[in-house]
PDB file of C-alpha atoms in Angstrom:
ATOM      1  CA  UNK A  27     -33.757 -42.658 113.955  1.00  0.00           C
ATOM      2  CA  UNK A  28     -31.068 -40.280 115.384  1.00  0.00           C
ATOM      3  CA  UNK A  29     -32.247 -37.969 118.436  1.00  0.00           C
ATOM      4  CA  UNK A  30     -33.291 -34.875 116.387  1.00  0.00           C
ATOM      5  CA  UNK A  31     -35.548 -37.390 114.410  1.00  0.00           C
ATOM      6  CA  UNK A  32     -36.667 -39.220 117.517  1.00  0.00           C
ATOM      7  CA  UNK A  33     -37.669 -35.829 119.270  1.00  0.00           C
ATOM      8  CA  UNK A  34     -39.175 -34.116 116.078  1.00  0.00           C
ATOM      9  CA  UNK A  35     -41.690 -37.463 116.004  1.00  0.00           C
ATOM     10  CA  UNK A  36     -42.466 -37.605 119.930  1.00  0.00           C
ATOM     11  CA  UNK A  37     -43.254 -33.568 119.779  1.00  0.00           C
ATOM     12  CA  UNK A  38     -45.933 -34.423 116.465  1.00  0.00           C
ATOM     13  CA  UNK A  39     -47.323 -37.199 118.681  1.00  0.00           C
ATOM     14  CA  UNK A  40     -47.914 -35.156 121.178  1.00  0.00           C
ATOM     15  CA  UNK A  41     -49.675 -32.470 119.319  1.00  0.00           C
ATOM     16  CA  UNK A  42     -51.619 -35.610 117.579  1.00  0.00           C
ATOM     17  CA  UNK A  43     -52.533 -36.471 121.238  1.00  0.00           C
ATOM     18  CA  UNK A  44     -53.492 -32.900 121.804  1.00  0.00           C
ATOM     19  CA  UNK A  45     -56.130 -33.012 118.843  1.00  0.00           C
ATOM     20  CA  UNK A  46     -57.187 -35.896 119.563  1.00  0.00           C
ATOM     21  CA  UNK A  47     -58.197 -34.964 123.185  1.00  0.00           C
ATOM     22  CA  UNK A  48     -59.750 -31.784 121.710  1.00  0.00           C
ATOM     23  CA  UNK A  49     -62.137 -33.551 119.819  1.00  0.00           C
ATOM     24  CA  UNK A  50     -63.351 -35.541 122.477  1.00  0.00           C
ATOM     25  CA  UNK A  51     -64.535 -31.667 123.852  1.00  0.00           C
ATOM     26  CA  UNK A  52     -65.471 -29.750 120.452  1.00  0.00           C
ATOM     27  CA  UNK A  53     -66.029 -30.129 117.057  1.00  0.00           C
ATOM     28  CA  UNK A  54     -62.667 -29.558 114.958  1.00  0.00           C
ATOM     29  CA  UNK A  55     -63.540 -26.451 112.849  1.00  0.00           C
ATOM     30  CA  UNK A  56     -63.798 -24.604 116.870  1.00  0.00           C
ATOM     31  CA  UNK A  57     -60.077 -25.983 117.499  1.00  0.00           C
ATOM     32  CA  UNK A  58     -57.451 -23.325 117.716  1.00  0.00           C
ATOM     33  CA  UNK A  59     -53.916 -23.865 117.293  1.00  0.00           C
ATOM     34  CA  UNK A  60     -53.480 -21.976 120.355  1.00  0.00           C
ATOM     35  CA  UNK A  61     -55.347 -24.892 121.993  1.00  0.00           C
ATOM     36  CA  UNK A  62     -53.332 -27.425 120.714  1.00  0.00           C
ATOM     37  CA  UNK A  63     -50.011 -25.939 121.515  1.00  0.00           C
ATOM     38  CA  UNK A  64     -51.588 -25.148 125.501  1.00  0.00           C
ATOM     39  CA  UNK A  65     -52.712 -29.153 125.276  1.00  0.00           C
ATOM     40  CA  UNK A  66     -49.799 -30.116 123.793  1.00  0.00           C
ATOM     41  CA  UNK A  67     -47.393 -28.229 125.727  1.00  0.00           C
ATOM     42  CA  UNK A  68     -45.522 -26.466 122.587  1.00  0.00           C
ATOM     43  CA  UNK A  69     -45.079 -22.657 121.399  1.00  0.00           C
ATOM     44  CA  UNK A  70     -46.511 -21.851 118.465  1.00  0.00           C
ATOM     45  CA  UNK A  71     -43.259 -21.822 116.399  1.00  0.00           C
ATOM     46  CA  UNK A  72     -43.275 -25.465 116.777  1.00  0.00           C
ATOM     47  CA  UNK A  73     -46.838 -25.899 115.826  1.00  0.00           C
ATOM     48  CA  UNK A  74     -45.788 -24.075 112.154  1.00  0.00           C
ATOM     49  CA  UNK A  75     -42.432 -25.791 112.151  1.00  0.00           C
ATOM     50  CA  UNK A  76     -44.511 -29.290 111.615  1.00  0.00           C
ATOM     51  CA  UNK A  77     -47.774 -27.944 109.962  1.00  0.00           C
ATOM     52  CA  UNK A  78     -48.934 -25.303 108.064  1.00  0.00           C
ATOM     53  CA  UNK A  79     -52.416 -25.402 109.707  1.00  0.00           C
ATOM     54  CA  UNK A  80     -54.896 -27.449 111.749  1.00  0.00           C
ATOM     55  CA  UNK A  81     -55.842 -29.366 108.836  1.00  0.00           C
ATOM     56  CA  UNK A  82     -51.852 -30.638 107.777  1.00  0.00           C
ATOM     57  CA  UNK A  83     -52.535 -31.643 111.451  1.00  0.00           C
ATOM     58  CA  UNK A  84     -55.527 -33.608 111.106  1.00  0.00           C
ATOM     59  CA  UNK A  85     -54.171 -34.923 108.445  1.00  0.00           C
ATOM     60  CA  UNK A  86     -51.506 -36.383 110.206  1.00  0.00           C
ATOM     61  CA  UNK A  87     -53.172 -37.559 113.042  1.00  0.00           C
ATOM     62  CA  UNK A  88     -56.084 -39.610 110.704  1.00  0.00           C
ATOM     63  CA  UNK A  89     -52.806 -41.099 109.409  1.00  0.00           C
ATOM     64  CA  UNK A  90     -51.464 -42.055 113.326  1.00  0.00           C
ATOM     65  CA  UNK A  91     -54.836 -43.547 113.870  1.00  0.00           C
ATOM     66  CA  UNK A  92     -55.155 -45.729 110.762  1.00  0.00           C
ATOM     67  CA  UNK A  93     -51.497 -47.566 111.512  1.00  0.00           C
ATOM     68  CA  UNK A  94     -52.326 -47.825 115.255  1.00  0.00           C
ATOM     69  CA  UNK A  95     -55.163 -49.929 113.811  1.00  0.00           C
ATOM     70  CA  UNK A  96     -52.848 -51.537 111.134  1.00  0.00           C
ATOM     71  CA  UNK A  97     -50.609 -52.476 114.036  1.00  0.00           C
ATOM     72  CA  UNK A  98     -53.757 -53.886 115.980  1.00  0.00           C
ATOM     73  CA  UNK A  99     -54.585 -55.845 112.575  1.00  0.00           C
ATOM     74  CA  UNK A 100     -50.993 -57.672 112.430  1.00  0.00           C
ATOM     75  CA  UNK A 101     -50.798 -59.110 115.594  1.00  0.00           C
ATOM     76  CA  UNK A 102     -54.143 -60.722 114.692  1.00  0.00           C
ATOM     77  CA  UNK A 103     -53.579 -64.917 113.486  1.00  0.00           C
ATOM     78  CA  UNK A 104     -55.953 -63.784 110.934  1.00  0.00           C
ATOM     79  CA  UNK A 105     -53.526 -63.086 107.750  1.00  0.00           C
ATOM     80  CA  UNK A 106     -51.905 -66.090 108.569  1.00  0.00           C
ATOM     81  CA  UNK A 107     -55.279 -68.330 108.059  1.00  0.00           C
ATOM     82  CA  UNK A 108     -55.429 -67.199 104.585  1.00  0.00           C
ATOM     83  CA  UNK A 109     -53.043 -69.864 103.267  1.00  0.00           C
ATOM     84  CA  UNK A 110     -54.915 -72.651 104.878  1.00  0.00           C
ATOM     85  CA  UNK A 111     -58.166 -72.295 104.510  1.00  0.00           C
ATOM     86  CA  UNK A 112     -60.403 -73.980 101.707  1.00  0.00           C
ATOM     87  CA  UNK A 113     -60.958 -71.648  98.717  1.00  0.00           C
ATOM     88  CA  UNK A 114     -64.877 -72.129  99.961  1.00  0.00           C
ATOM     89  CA  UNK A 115     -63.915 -71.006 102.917  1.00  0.00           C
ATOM     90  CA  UNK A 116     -62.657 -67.588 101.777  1.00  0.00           C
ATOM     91  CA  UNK A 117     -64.130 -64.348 101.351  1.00  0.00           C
ATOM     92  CA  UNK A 118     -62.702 -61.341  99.970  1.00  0.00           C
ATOM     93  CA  UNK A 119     -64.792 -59.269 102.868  1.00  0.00           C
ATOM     94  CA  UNK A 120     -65.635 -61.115 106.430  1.00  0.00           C
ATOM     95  CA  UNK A 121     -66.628 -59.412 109.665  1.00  0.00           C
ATOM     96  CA  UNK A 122     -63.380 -60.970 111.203  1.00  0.00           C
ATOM     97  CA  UNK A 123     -61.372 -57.702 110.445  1.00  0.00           C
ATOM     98  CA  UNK A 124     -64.547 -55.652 109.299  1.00  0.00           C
ATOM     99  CA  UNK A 125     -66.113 -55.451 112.682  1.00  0.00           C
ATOM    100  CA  UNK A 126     -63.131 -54.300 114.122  1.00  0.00           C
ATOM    101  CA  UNK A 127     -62.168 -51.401 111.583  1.00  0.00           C
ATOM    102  CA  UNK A 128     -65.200 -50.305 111.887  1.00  0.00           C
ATOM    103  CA  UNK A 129     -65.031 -50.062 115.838  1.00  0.00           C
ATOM    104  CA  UNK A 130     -62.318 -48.251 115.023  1.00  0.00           C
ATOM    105  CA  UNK A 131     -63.683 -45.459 113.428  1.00  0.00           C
ATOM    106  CA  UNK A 132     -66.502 -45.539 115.428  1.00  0.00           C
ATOM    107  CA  UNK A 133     -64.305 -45.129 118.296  1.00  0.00           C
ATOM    108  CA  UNK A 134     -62.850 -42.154 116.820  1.00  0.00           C
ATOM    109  CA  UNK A 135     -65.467 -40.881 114.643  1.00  0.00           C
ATOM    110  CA  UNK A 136     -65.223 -37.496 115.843  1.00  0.00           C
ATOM    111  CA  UNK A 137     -61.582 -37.022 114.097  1.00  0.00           C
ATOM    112  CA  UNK A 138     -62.708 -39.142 110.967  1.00  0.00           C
ATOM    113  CA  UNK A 139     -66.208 -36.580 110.992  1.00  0.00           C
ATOM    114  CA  UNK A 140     -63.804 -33.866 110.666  1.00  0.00           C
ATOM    115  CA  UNK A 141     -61.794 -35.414 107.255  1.00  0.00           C
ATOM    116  CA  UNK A 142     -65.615 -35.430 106.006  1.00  0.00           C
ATOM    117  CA  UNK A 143     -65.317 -31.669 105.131  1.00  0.00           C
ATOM    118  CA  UNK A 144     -61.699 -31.775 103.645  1.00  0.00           C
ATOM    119  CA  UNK A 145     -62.394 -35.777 101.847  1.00  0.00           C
ATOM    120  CA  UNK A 146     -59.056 -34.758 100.116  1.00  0.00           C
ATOM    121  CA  UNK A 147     -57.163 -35.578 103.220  1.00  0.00           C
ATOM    122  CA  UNK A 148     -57.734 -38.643 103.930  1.00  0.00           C
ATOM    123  CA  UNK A 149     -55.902 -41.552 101.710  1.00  0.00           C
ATOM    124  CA  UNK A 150     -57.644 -43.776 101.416  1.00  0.00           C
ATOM    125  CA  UNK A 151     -55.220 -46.159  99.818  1.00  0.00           C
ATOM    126  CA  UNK A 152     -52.572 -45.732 102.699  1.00  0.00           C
ATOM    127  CA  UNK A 153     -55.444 -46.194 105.339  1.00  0.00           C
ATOM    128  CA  UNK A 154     -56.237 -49.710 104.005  1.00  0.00           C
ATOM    129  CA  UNK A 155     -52.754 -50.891 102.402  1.00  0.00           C
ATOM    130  CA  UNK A 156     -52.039 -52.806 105.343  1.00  0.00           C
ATOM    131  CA  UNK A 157     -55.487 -55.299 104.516  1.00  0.00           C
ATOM    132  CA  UNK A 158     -54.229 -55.278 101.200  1.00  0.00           C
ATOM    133  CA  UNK A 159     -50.837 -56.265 101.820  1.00  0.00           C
ATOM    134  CA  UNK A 160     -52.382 -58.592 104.482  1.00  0.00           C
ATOM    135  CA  UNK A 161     -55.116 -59.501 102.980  1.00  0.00           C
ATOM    136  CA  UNK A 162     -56.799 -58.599  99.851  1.00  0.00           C
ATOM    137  CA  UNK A 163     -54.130 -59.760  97.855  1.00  0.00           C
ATOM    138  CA  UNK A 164     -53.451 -62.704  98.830  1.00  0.00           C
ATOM    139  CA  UNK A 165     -57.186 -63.812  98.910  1.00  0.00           C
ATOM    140  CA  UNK A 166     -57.180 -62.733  95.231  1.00  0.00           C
ATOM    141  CA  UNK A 167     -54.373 -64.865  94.402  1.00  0.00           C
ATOM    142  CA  UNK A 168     -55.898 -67.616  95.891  1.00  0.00           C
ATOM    143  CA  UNK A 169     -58.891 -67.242  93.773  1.00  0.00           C
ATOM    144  CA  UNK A 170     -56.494 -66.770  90.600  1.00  0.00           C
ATOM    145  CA  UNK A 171     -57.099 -63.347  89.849  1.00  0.00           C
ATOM    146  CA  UNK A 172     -53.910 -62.305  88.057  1.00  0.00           C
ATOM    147  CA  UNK A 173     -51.669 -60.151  89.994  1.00  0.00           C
ATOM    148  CA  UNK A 174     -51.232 -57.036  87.299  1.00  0.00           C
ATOM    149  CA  UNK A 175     -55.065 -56.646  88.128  1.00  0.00           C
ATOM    150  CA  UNK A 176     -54.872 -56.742  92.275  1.00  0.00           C
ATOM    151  CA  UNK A 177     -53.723 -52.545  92.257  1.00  0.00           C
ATOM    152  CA  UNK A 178     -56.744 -52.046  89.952  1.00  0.00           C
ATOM    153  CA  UNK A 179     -59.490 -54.606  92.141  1.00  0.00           C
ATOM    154  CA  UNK A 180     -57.542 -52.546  95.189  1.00  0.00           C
ATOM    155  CA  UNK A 181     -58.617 -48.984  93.857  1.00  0.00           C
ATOM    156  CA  UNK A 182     -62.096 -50.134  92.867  1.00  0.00           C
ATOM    157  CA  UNK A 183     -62.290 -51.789  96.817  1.00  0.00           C
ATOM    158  CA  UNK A 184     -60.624 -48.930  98.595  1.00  0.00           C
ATOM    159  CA  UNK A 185     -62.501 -45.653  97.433  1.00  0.00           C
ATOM    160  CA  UNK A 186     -65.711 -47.829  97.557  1.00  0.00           C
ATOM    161  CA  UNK A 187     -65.568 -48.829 101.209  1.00  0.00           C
ATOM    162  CA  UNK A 188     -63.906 -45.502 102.014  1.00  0.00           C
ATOM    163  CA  UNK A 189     -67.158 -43.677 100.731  1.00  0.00           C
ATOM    164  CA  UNK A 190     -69.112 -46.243 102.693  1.00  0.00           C
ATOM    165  CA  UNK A 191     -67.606 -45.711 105.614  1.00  0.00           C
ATOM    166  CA  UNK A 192     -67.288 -41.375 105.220  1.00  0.00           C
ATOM    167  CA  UNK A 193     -71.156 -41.122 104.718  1.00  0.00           C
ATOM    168  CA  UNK A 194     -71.532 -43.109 107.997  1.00  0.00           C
ATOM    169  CA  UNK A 195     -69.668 -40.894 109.890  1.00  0.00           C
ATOM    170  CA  UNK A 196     -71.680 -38.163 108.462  1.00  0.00           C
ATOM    171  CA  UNK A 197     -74.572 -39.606 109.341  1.00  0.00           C
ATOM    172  CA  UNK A 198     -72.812 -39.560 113.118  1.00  0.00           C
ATOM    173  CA  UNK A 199     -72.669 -43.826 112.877  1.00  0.00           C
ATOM    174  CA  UNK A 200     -76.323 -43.936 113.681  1.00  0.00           C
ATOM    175  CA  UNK A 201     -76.475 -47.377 111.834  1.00  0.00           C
ATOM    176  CA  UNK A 202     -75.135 -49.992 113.901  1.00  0.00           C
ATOM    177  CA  UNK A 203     -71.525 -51.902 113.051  1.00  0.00           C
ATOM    178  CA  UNK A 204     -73.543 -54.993 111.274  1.00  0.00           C
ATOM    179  CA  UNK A 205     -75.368 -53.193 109.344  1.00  0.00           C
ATOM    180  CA  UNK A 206     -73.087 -51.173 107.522  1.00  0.00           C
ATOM    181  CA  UNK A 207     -70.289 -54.658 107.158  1.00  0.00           C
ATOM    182  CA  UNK A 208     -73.535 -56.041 105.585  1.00  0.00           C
ATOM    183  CA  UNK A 209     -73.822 -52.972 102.865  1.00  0.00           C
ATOM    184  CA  UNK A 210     -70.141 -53.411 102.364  1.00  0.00           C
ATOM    185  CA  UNK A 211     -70.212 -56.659 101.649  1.00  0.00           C
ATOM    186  CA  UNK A 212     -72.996 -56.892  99.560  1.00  0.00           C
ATOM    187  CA  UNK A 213     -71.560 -53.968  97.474  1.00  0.00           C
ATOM    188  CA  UNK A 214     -68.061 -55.800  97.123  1.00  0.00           C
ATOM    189  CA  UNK A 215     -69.743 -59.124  96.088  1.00  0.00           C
ATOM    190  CA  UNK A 216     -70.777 -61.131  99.016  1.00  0.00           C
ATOM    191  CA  UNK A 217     -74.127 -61.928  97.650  1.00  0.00           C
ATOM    192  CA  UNK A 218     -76.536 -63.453 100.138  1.00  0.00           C
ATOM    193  CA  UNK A 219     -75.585 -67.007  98.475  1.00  0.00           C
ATOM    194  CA  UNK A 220     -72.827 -66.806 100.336  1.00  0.00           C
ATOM    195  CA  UNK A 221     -70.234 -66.367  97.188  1.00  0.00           C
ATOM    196  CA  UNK A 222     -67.782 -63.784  96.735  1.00  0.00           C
ATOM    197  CA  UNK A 223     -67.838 -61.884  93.396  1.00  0.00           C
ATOM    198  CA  UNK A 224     -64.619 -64.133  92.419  1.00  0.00           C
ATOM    199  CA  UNK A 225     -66.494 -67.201  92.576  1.00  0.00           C
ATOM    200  CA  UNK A 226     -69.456 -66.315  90.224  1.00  0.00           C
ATOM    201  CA  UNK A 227     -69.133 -67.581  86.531  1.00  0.00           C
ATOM    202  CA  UNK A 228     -67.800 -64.698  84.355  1.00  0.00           C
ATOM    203  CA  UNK A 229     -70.186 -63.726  81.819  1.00  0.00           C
ATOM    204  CA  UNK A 230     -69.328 -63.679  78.351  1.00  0.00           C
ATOM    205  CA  UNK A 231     -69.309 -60.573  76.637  1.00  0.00           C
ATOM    206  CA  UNK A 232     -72.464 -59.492  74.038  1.00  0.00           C
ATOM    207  CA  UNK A 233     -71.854 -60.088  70.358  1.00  0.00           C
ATOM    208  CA  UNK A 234     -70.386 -57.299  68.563  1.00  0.00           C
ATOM    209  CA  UNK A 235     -72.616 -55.741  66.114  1.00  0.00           C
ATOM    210  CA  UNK A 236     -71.509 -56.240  62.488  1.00  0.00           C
TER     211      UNK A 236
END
């Protein structure tokens, strides 16, 4: 990163910083870009030289969020368990990194509240690709799940816990952390037997009808 780059990214941090702080004080649809450029300490011109409008901004900022979390998520020794652990052992969804995404949003629900009323804006397949990468991949590999079907089993996953996890911020997070890693897992497979949908026998398909 040369020094233009370098001082093009530390002036969008700062106005993600700026939002951020905002939100802590008023709900995002009452944030001006005047207020972000005051909190920021930027004109305007430099505002519309990175966005187009508060919500390229949010955008942006959802996006900051999501790989501070990612980065919080690496330097965890969980990944690295994956390979060791007995296939018995292993579930596709487990409050080890659950509980903690979803103290993440919680922390910062009032941002992630905002994305509610523009759902087009947050991606949810960039949010989560770290836990794929990290994660649900390799956890369906080690249950045999071919690998041409992982981006498929990753799209079904990702816009299901997404829309989980969006109508609990509507609903302001008034359900408390276990009980929404409980719907998730449930919904993903994690059937109070304790087995992951991986591990139930397949059903065979119905006879055609001749």
């Amino acid at each position: 990163m040369n020094k233009n780059e370098s001082k093009y990214f530390n002036t969008a941090l700062k106005m993600d910083e700026a939002l951020l702080t905002l939100l802590e004080k008023k709900d995002f649809d009452f944030i001006t870009v005047k207020e972000i450029c005051v909190a920021a300490n930027v004109n305007r011109s430099t505002f519309y030289l990175h966005y187009e409008n508060t919500y390229d901004l949010l955008s942006e900022t959802i996006s900051v969020l999501s790989e501070r979390f990612a980065e919080s998520f690496r330097k965890s020794d969980f990944p690295q368990k994956i390979g060791s652990v007995q296939t018995h052992e292993l579930y596709l969804i487990t409050d080890e990194y659950l509980f903690p995404y979803l103290a993440f949003v919680l922390q910062n629900k009032k941002a992630f509240r905002a994305i509610c009323s523009r759902p087009d804006l947050f991606d949810a397949e960039k949010s989560y690709k770290t836990m794929f990468d990290d994660v649900f991949s390799p956890i369906l590999s080690r249950f045999g799940v071919p690998e041409e079907e992982h981006e498929y089993r990753m799209e079904f996953y990702t816009k299901g816990v997404s829309a989980i996890v969006m109508r609990w911020v509507a609903r302001d997070c008034i359900e408390p952390i276990e009980k929404i890693a409980s719907i998730v897992k449930n919904c993903v497979g994690h059937a109070e037997s304790g087995k992951p949908a991986e591990k139930l026998p397949q059903q065979s398909p119905p006879d055609s009808q001749t």
